[in-house]
């Protein structure tokens, strides 16, 4: 399995390629399915979720399929109602309320495991199924704000003003996400990824004190390779390997070679083409893709990916040009 | 003038203190004025704008007053209609349209200079008046999106896909902002600050190629000390001094001492208390303020400020505790 080999830093003739939000609105076949089903109905129905998960593999023959779901999905299993409008929306919680949440009953979200099982059955043996969860700090950021935010000030206020309750809340979410990721592995996920989308809002000292132990609680002891990704976090790169994951995602802000050196070459790296590149034209896409490959310099352990999720306005031809370039196919 | 001495890195008994968005919604006297005048009417009326500008000085006796205005205000002088809802909203432009804009006719926004003159007349001689402008990359980010964005993908697409038109557009905006800042200095501003709020969305290489020369065009040759601030930009710190400003703002993501070392001790630094601290309580505020002062370690050239604009929900007592701590007053 090419993705697993890359994570194990084995030599490969080319890096594996997949990309964040690859099963999403830029795909006409995705929009077709979503014209008939709401986002949450699609996530909750294993047949629909697995079909969507496979769409980018069918179209681009990518090396991995990440389960169609959302980082907020397992919060249902904690008794939290989340609407998608289209971003997550919920009643804001206090940090004490988050700390008092029960542990995850993964049976409440076993539709995710069922979807993973269906994907694993359809996908060739050499392609990986990726499960995922939101990292505790990122989940708490949404729970405290009641949705998205440009600043996530409530998280930052909790970290500063109520550090003990914040640690309790994050460790509790970490244990629940550990249960959730374990259930995805049991269902057939070959790799799991922890998305810490808003960890970069914290200072490095706060990240080390709050985000790091909670991310470790989510990942430690899982029976599959792990990837940790904190976008918008160039200030965290020197510290991030303390998470203990096998691979680290990096956004587009620093060259891949510099980011890899700062994380450490004893870990695999995943990234880091700016998704804005995919809004240009195939020639520009090929040249920017080659630049990332050149920065990786064939070093074992590179997983080609974007530096952030693909944009919904992305032309299909540009995605095809990116994948073909990674595969060494001439235009 | 304490602020000018700090920018010149002269020894002082304590750093000057002011803070971003200090004339804003957290102040009851600001809300009172705004209950009678729209944001844009207040900005355009020199009597109202100067009165608002002076409010935080009257209440907290801070060392500087930054003119009440918006980075989008001078775009009026380029023939662009901007509404505030409350963030800036306008018809999205192409990068070619931005490049084709005329140079700023600063007479079209001379109400800003009039307000600065009124503030200068009211403020004691030892307090500074700060003028400001948006940096070209940040202005272009808003112009291309037609307002705010979490990703500013249109800016990133332009940089990648249309680099020559983007350079032209940014240099044109840089020249216009040079004119605008010069007019503020002529009107009485003692210091000018260039806000590059979204420069951190660019990779470091892109920042060096696009943001840097345009920021230099805005600042080079001005007849007053200058401050450059790119929040969300820890990946830019090693390069930022190439802007040629006298002082650099830093956000809350790295300790002040580390950020200062990376920028270079031959420049003054402004920052970097997380505004989330001001959402807690006076004891926490005092302790966090002292931590920033300890990181600055009395080194000449520190301007105490926040790492980002103050939040509208901030309690007044917390602001007073911060200012008193910087001034060495016991609670």
Coordinates of N, CA, C and O in Angstrom, one line a residue, chain B residues 80-230:
Chain B
X80 N -13.4 53.9 -5.3 CA -14.0 52.6 -4.9 C -15.0 52.8 -3.8 O -14.7 53.5 -2.8
X81 N -16.2 52.3 -4.0 CA -17.2 52.4 -3.0 C -17.1 51.2 -2.0 O -17.2 50.1 -2.4
X82 N -16.9 51.5 -0.8 CA -16.8 50.5 0.3 C -17.9 50.7 1.3 O -18.1 51.8 1.8
X83 N -18.7 49.7 1.6 CA -19.7 49.8 2.7 C -19.2 49.0 3.8 O -18.3 48.2 3.7
X84 N -19.7 49.3 5.0 CA -19.2 48.6 6.2 C -20.5 47.9 6.8 O -21.4 48.6 7.2
X85 N -20.4 46.5 6.9 CA -21.7 45.8 7.2 C -21.4 44.7 8.2 O -22.0 43.7 8.1
X86 N -20.7 44.8 9.3 CA -19.8 45.9 9.6 C -18.4 45.8 9.0 O -17.7 46.7 8.9
X87 N -18.1 44.6 8.5 CA -16.8 44.5 7.8 C -16.9 45.1 6.4 O -18.0 45.4 5.9
X88 N -15.8 45.4 5.8 CA -15.8 46.1 4.5 C -16.5 45.2 3.4 O -16.2 44.0 3.4
X89 N -17.3 45.8 2.6 CA -18.0 45.1 1.5 C -17.9 46.0 0.3 O -18.2 47.2 0.4
X90 N -17.6 45.4 -0.8 CA -17.5 46.1 -2.1 C -17.7 45.1 -3.3 O -17.7 43.9 -3.1
X91 N -17.8 45.7 -4.5 CA -17.8 44.8 -5.6 C -16.5 44.2 -5.9 O -15.5 45.0 -6.0
X92 N -16.4 42.9 -6.0 CA -15.0 42.3 -6.2 C -14.4 42.8 -7.5 O -15.1 43.1 -8.5
X93 N -13.1 43.0 -7.5 CA -12.4 43.5 -8.6 C -11.4 42.4 -9.1 O -11.0 41.5 -8.4
X94 N -11.0 42.5 -10.4 CA -10.0 41.6 -10.9 C -8.6 42.3 -10.6 O -8.5 43.5 -10.3
X95 N -7.6 41.5 -10.6 CA -6.2 42.1 -10.3 C -5.9 43.1 -11.4 O -5.2 44.1 -11.1
X96 N -6.4 42.9 -12.6 CA -6.1 43.9 -13.7 C -6.8 45.2 -13.4 O -6.2 46.3 -13.6
X97 N -8.0 45.1 -12.9 CA -8.7 46.3 -12.5 C -8.0 47.1 -11.4 O -7.9 48.3 -11.4
X98 N -7.5 46.3 -10.4 CA -6.7 47.0 -9.3 C -5.5 47.6 -9.9 O -5.1 48.8 -9.5
X99 N -4.8 46.9 -10.8 CA -3.6 47.5 -11.4 C -3.9 48.8 -12.2 O -3.0 49.7 -12.3
X100 N -5.1 48.9 -12.7 CA -5.4 50.0 -13.6 C -6.0 51.2 -12.8 O -6.3 52.2 -13.3
X101 N -6.0 51.1 -11.4 CA -6.5 52.2 -10.6 C -5.6 53.4 -10.8 O -4.4 53.3 -10.9
X102 N -6.2 54.6 -10.7 CA -5.4 55.8 -10.7 C -4.6 55.9 -9.4 O -4.9 55.2 -8.5
X103 N -3.7 56.9 -9.4 CA -3.0 57.2 -8.1 C -4.0 57.9 -7.2 O -4.9 58.6 -7.7
X104 N -3.7 57.8 -5.9 CA -4.6 58.4 -4.9 C -4.5 59.9 -5.1 O -3.5 60.5 -5.1
X105 N -5.7 60.5 -5.1 CA -5.9 62.0 -4.9 C -6.2 62.2 -3.4 O -7.3 62.0 -3.0
X106 N -5.1 62.5 -2.7 CA -5.3 62.6 -1.2 C -6.3 63.7 -0.8 O -6.8 63.7 0.3
X107 N -6.5 64.6 -1.7 CA -7.5 65.6 -1.4 C -8.9 65.0 -1.2 O -9.7 65.6 -0.5
X108 N -9.1 63.9 -1.8 CA -10.4 63.2 -1.7 C -10.7 62.7 -0.3 O -11.8 62.4 0.1
X109 N -9.6 62.5 0.5 CA -9.8 62.0 1.8 C -9.1 63.0 2.8 O -8.6 62.6 3.8
X110 N -9.2 64.3 2.5 CA -8.5 65.2 3.4 C -9.2 65.4 4.8 O -8.6 66.0 5.7
X111 N -10.4 64.8 4.9 CA -11.0 64.8 6.2 C -10.1 64.0 7.2 O -10.2 64.3 8.4
X112 N -9.3 63.0 6.7 CA -8.4 62.3 7.7 C -7.4 63.3 8.2 O -7.1 63.3 9.4
X113 N -6.8 64.0 7.3 CA -5.8 65.0 7.7 C -6.4 66.1 8.7 O -5.7 66.4 9.7
X114 N -7.6 66.5 8.4 CA -8.2 67.5 9.3 C -8.4 66.9 10.7 O -8.2 67.5 11.7
X115 N -8.8 65.6 10.7 CA -9.0 64.9 12.0 C -7.7 64.8 12.8 O -7.6 65.1 14.0
X116 N -6.7 64.5 12.0 CA -5.3 64.4 12.7 C -4.9 65.7 13.3 O -4.4 65.8 14.4
X117 N -5.1 66.8 12.5 CA -4.8 68.1 13.0 C -5.5 68.4 14.3 O -4.9 69.0 15.3
X118 N -6.8 68.1 14.4 CA -7.6 68.4 15.6 C -7.1 67.5 16.8 O -6.9 68.0 17.9
X119 N -6.7 66.3 16.5 CA -6.2 65.4 17.6 C -4.9 66.0 18.1 O -4.6 66.1 19.3
X120 N -4.0 66.4 17.1 CA -2.7 66.9 17.5 C -2.8 68.1 18.4 O -2.1 68.3 19.3
X121 N -3.8 68.9 18.1 CA -4.1 70.2 18.8 C -4.5 69.9 20.3 O -4.2 70.6 21.2
X122 N -5.3 68.8 20.4 CA -5.9 68.5 21.7 C -4.9 67.7 22.6 O -5.0 67.8 23.9
X123 N -4.0 66.9 22.0 CA -3.2 66.0 22.8 C -2.0 66.7 23.4 O -1.4 67.5 22.7
X124 N -1.6 66.3 24.6 CA -0.4 66.9 25.1 C 0.8 66.6 24.2 O 0.8 65.6 23.5
X125 N 1.8 67.5 24.3 CA 3.0 67.3 23.5 C 3.7 66.0 23.6 O 4.4 65.5 22.7
X126 N 3.6 65.4 24.8 CA 4.4 64.1 25.0 C 3.6 62.9 24.6 O 4.1 61.8 24.7
X127 N 2.4 63.1 24.0 CA 1.7 61.9 23.5 C 1.7 62.0 22.0 O 1.6 63.1 21.4
X128 N 1.8 60.8 21.4 CA 2.0 60.7 19.9 C 0.6 60.5 19.2 O -0.3 59.9 19.7
X129 N 0.5 61.1 18.0 CA -0.6 60.8 17.1 C -0.1 59.9 16.1 O 0.9 60.1 15.4
X130 N -0.8 58.8 15.9 CA -0.4 57.7 15.0 C -1.4 57.8 13.8 O -2.6 57.7 13.9
X131 N -0.8 57.9 12.6 CA -1.6 57.8 11.4 C -1.4 56.3 10.8 O -0.5 55.6 11.3
X132 N -2.2 55.9 9.9 CA -2.0 54.5 9.4 C -2.6 54.4 8.0 O -3.4 55.2 7.6
X133 N -2.2 53.2 7.4 CA -2.7 52.8 6.1 C -2.7 51.3 6.1 O -2.0 50.6 6.9
X134 N -3.5 50.7 5.2 CA -3.4 49.3 5.0 C -2.3 49.0 4.0 O -2.0 49.8 3.1
X135 N -1.6 47.9 4.2 CA -0.5 47.6 3.3 C -1.1 47.1 1.9 O -2.2 46.6 1.9
X136 N -0.4 47.2 0.9 CA -0.9 46.9 -0.5 C -1.5 45.4 -0.5 O -2.6 45.2 -1.1
X137 N -0.8 44.4 0.0 CA -1.3 43.1 -0.1 C -2.6 42.9 0.6 O -3.5 42.2 0.1
X138 N -2.8 43.6 1.7 CA -4.0 43.5 2.5 C -5.1 44.2 1.8 O -6.3 43.7 1.7
X139 N -4.9 45.4 1.3 CA -5.9 46.1 0.5 C -6.3 45.2 -0.7 O -7.5 45.1 -1.0
X140 N -5.4 44.7 -1.4 CA -5.7 43.8 -2.6 C -6.5 42.6 -2.2 O -7.4 42.2 -2.9
X141 N -6.2 42.0 -1.0 CA -6.9 40.9 -0.5 C -8.4 41.2 -0.5 O -9.3 40.4 -0.9
X142 N -8.7 42.4 0.1 CA -10.1 42.8 0.2 C -10.7 43.1 -1.2 O -11.9 42.8 -1.5
X143 N -10.0 43.8 -2.0 CA -10.5 44.2 -3.3 C -10.8 43.0 -4.2 O -11.8 43.0 -4.9
X144 N -10.0 42.0 -4.1 CA -10.2 40.9 -5.0 C -11.4 40.0 -4.5 O -12.1 39.4 -5.3
X145 N -11.6 39.9 -3.2 CA -12.6 39.1 -2.6 C -14.0 39.9 -2.6 O -15.0 39.3 -2.5
X146 N -13.9 41.2 -2.5 CA -15.1 42.0 -2.3 C -15.4 42.1 -0.8 O -16.6 42.4 -0.5
X147 N -14.5 41.8 0.0 CA -14.7 41.9 1.5 C -13.8 40.9 2.2 O -12.8 40.5 1.6
X148 N -14.2 40.6 3.4 CA -13.3 39.7 4.2 C -13.5 38.3 3.7 O -14.3 37.9 2.9
X149 N -12.6 37.4 4.2 CA -12.6 36.0 3.8 C -11.8 35.3 4.9 O -10.9 35.8 5.5
X150 N -12.1 34.0 5.0 CA -11.2 33.2 5.9 C -9.9 32.7 5.2 O -9.0 32.3 5.8
X151 N -9.9 32.8 3.9 CA -8.8 32.2 3.1 C -8.2 33.1 2.1 O -7.0 32.9 1.8
X152 N -8.8 34.2 1.7 CA -8.3 35.1 0.7 C -7.7 34.4 -0.5 O -6.6 34.7 -0.9
X153 N -8.4 33.4 -0.9 CA -7.9 32.6 -2.1 C -7.7 33.4 -3.3 O -6.9 33.1 -4.2
X154 N -8.5 34.5 -3.5 CA -8.4 35.2 -4.8 C -7.0 35.9 -4.8 O -6.4 36.0 -5.9
X155 N -6.6 36.4 -3.7 CA -5.2 37.0 -3.6 C -4.2 36.0 -3.9 O -3.3 36.2 -4.7
X156 N -4.3 34.8 -3.3 CA -3.3 33.8 -3.5 C -3.4 33.3 -5.0 O -2.3 33.0 -5.6
X157 N -4.6 33.2 -5.5 CA -4.6 32.8 -7.0 C -4.0 33.9 -7.8 O -3.2 33.5 -8.8
X158 N -4.2 35.1 -7.5 CA -3.6 36.2 -8.4 C -2.0 36.1 -8.3 O -1.3 36.2 -9.3
X159 N -1.5 36.0 -7.1 CA -0.1 35.9 -6.9 C 0.5 34.8 -7.7 O 1.6 34.9 -8.3
X160 N -0.2 33.6 -7.7 CA 0.4 32.4 -8.4 C 0.1 32.5 -9.9 O 1.0 32.2 -10.7
X161 N -1.1 32.9 -10.2 CA -1.5 32.7 -11.6 C -1.3 34.0 -12.5 O -1.3 33.9 -13.7
X162 N -1.1 35.1 -11.8 CA -1.0 36.4 -12.6 C 0.0 37.3 -11.9 O -0.3 38.4 -11.5
X163 N 1.2 36.8 -11.8 CA 2.2 37.5 -11.0 C 2.5 38.9 -11.5 O 2.8 39.8 -10.6
X164 N 2.6 39.1 -12.8 CA 3.0 40.5 -13.2 C 1.9 41.5 -13.0 O 2.2 42.6 -12.5
X165 N 0.7 41.2 -13.3 CA -0.4 42.1 -13.0 C -0.5 42.3 -11.4 O -0.8 43.4 -11.0
X166 N -0.2 41.3 -10.7 CA -0.3 41.4 -9.2 C 0.8 42.4 -8.7 O 0.5 43.2 -7.9
X167 N 2.0 42.2 -9.2 CA 3.1 43.2 -8.9 C 2.7 44.6 -9.2 O 2.9 45.5 -8.4
X168 N 2.2 44.8 -10.4 CA 1.8 46.1 -10.9 C 0.7 46.7 -9.9 O 0.8 47.9 -9.5
X169 N -0.3 45.9 -9.6 CA -1.4 46.3 -8.7 C -0.8 46.7 -7.4 O -1.2 47.7 -6.8
X170 N 0.0 45.8 -6.8 CA 0.5 46.1 -5.5 C 1.4 47.3 -5.4 O 1.4 48.1 -4.5
X171 N 2.2 47.5 -6.5 CA 3.1 48.7 -6.5 C 2.3 50.0 -6.6 O 2.6 51.0 -6.0
X172 N 1.2 49.9 -7.4 CA 0.4 51.0 -7.6 C -0.3 51.4 -6.2 O -0.3 52.6 -5.8
X173 N -0.8 50.4 -5.5 CA -1.4 50.6 -4.2 C -0.3 51.1 -3.2 O -0.6 52.0 -2.4
X174 N 0.9 50.6 -3.4 CA 2.0 51.1 -2.5 C 2.2 52.6 -2.7 O 2.4 53.3 -1.7
X175 N 2.3 53.0 -4.0 CA 2.5 54.4 -4.2 C 1.3 55.3 -3.6 O 1.6 56.3 -3.1
X176 N 0.1 54.8 -3.8 CA -1.0 55.5 -3.3 C -1.0 55.6 -1.8 O -1.3 56.7 -1.2
X177 N -0.6 54.5 -1.1 CA -0.5 54.6 0.3 C 0.6 55.4 0.8 O 0.6 56.0 1.9
X178 N 1.7 55.5 0.0 CA 2.8 56.5 0.3 C 2.3 57.9 0.3 O 2.5 58.7 1.3
X179 N 1.5 58.2 -0.7 CA 0.9 59.5 -0.7 C 0.0 59.8 0.5 O 0.0 60.8 1.1
X180 N -0.8 58.8 0.8 CA -1.8 58.9 1.9 C -1.1 59.1 3.2 O -1.4 59.9 4.0
X181 N 0.0 58.2 3.5 CA 0.7 58.4 4.7 C 1.4 59.7 4.8 O 1.5 60.3 5.9
X182 N 2.0 60.1 3.7 CA 2.7 61.4 3.7 C 1.7 62.6 4.0 O 2.1 63.5 4.7
X183 N 0.5 62.5 3.5 CA -0.5 63.5 3.8 C -0.9 63.5 5.3 O -1.1 64.5 5.9
X184 N -0.8 62.3 5.9 CA -1.1 62.2 7.4 C 0.0 62.8 8.2 O -0.2 63.5 9.2
X185 N 1.2 62.6 7.7 CA 2.4 63.2 8.4 C 2.3 64.7 8.3 O 2.5 65.4 9.3
X186 N 2.0 65.2 7.1 CA 2.0 66.6 6.9 C 0.9 67.2 7.8 O 1.0 68.4 8.2
X187 N -0.2 66.5 8.1 CA -1.3 67.0 8.9 C -1.0 66.9 10.4 O -1.8 67.4 11.2
X188 N 0.1 66.2 10.7 CA 0.5 66.2 12.2 C 0.7 64.9 12.8 O 1.0 64.8 14.0
X189 N 0.6 63.8 12.0 CA 0.9 62.5 12.6 C 2.4 62.4 12.9 O 3.2 62.8 12.1
X190 N 2.7 61.9 14.1 CA 4.0 61.8 14.6 C 4.7 60.5 14.1 O 5.9 60.4 14.1
X191 N 3.9 59.5 13.9 CA 4.3 58.1 13.6 C 3.2 57.6 12.6 O 2.1 57.9 12.7
X192 N 3.7 56.7 11.7 CA 2.6 56.1 10.8 C 2.9 54.6 10.9 O 4.0 54.1 11.0
X193 N 1.7 53.8 10.8 CA 1.8 52.4 10.9 C 1.1 51.8 9.7 O 0.1 52.3 9.2
X194 N 1.8 50.7 9.1 CA 1.2 50.0 8.0 C 0.7 48.7 8.4 O 1.5 47.8 8.9
X195 N -0.6 48.5 8.3 CA -1.2 47.3 8.7 C -1.3 46.3 7.6 O -2.0 46.5 6.6
X196 N -0.5 45.2 7.7 CA -0.6 44.1 6.6 C -1.3 42.9 7.2 O -0.8 41.8 7.4
X197 N -2.6 43.1 7.5 CA -3.4 42.2 8.2 C -3.4 40.8 7.7 O -3.6 39.8 8.4
X198 N -3.4 40.7 6.3 CA -3.5 39.4 5.7 C -2.3 38.9 5.0 O -2.3 37.9 4.2
X199 N -1.1 39.6 5.2 CA 0.1 39.2 4.5 C 0.5 37.7 5.0 O 1.1 37.0 4.2
X200 N 0.1 37.4 6.2 CA 0.4 36.0 6.7 C -0.3 34.9 5.9 O 0.0 33.7 6.1
X201 N -1.3 35.3 5.0 CA -1.9 34.2 4.1 C -0.9 33.8 3.0 O -1.1 32.8 2.4
X202 N 0.1 34.6 2.7 CA 1.0 34.3 1.7 C 2.1 33.4 2.2 O 2.5 33.5 3.4
X203 N 2.7 32.6 1.4 CA 3.9 31.9 1.8 C 5.0 32.9 2.0 O 5.0 34.0 1.5
X204 N 6.1 32.5 2.7 CA 7.2 33.4 2.9 C 7.8 33.9 1.6 O 8.1 35.0 1.4
X205 N 7.9 32.9 0.6 CA 8.5 33.3 -0.7 C 7.6 34.3 -1.4 O 8.1 35.3 -2.0
X206 N 6.3 34.1 -1.3 CA 5.4 35.1 -2.0 C 5.4 36.4 -1.3 O 5.4 37.5 -1.9
X207 N 5.5 36.4 0.0 CA 5.6 37.6 0.8 C 6.8 38.4 0.3 O 6.8 39.6 0.1
X208 N 8.0 37.7 0.2 CA 9.2 38.4 -0.2 C 9.1 39.0 -1.6 O 9.6 40.1 -1.9
X209 N 8.4 38.3 -2.5 CA 8.4 38.7 -3.9 C 7.3 39.8 -4.1 O 7.5 40.7 -4.9
X210 N 6.2 39.7 -3.4 CA 5.1 40.6 -3.7 C 4.8 41.6 -2.6 O 4.6 42.8 -2.8
X211 N 4.7 41.1 -1.3 CA 4.3 42.0 -0.3 C 5.4 43.0 0.1 O 5.1 44.2 0.4
X212 N 6.6 42.5 0.1 CA 7.7 43.3 0.6 C 8.0 44.5 -0.3 O 8.0 45.7 0.3
X213 N 8.2 44.4 -1.6 CA 8.4 45.6 -2.4 C 7.3 46.6 -2.3 O 7.5 47.8 -2.3
X214 N 6.1 46.1 -2.2 CA 4.9 47.0 -2.2 C 4.9 47.7 -0.8 O 4.5 48.9 -0.8
X215 N 5.2 47.0 0.2 CA 5.2 47.7 1.5 C 6.3 48.8 1.6 O 6.2 49.9 2.1
X216 N 7.5 48.4 1.0 CA 8.6 49.4 0.9 C 8.1 50.6 0.1 O 8.5 51.8 0.5
X217 N 7.4 50.4 -1.0 CA 6.9 51.6 -1.8 C 6.0 52.5 -0.9 O 6.0 53.7 -1.1
X218 N 5.3 51.9 0.0 CA 4.4 52.7 0.8 C 5.2 53.5 1.9 O 4.8 54.6 2.2
X219 N 6.3 52.9 2.3 CA 7.0 53.5 3.5 C 8.3 54.2 3.2 O 8.6 55.2 3.9
X220 N 9.0 53.9 2.1 CA 10.3 54.4 1.9 C 10.2 56.0 1.7 O 9.4 56.5 0.9
X221 N 11.1 56.6 2.4 CA 11.2 58.1 2.2 C 10.2 58.9 3.0 O 10.1 60.1 2.8
X222 N 9.3 58.3 3.8 CA 8.4 59.1 4.6 C 9.2 59.9 5.7 O 10.2 59.4 6.2
X223 N 8.6 61.0 6.0 CA 9.3 61.9 6.9 C 8.8 61.7 8.4 O 8.6 62.7 9.1
X224 N 8.7 60.5 8.8 CA 8.3 60.2 10.2 C 8.6 58.7 10.5 O 8.8 57.9 9.5
X225 N 8.8 58.3 11.7 CA 9.0 56.9 12.0 C 7.9 56.0 11.6 O 6.7 56.5 11.6
X226 N 8.2 54.8 11.3 CA 7.2 53.9 10.7 C 7.1 52.6 11.5 O 8.1 52.1 12.1
X227 N 5.9 52.0 11.5 CA 5.7 50.7 12.2 C 5.0 49.8 11.1 O 4.1 50.2 10.5
X228 N 5.5 48.5 11.0 CA 4.9 47.6 10.1 C 4.4 46.4 10.9 O 5.1 45.9 11.8
X229 N 3.2 46.0 10.6 CA 2.6 44.9 11.4 C 1.9 43.9 10.4 O 1.0 44.2 9.7
X230 N 2.4 42.6 10.4 CA 1.8 41.5 9.7 C 1.4 40.5 10.8 O 2.2 39.6 11.1

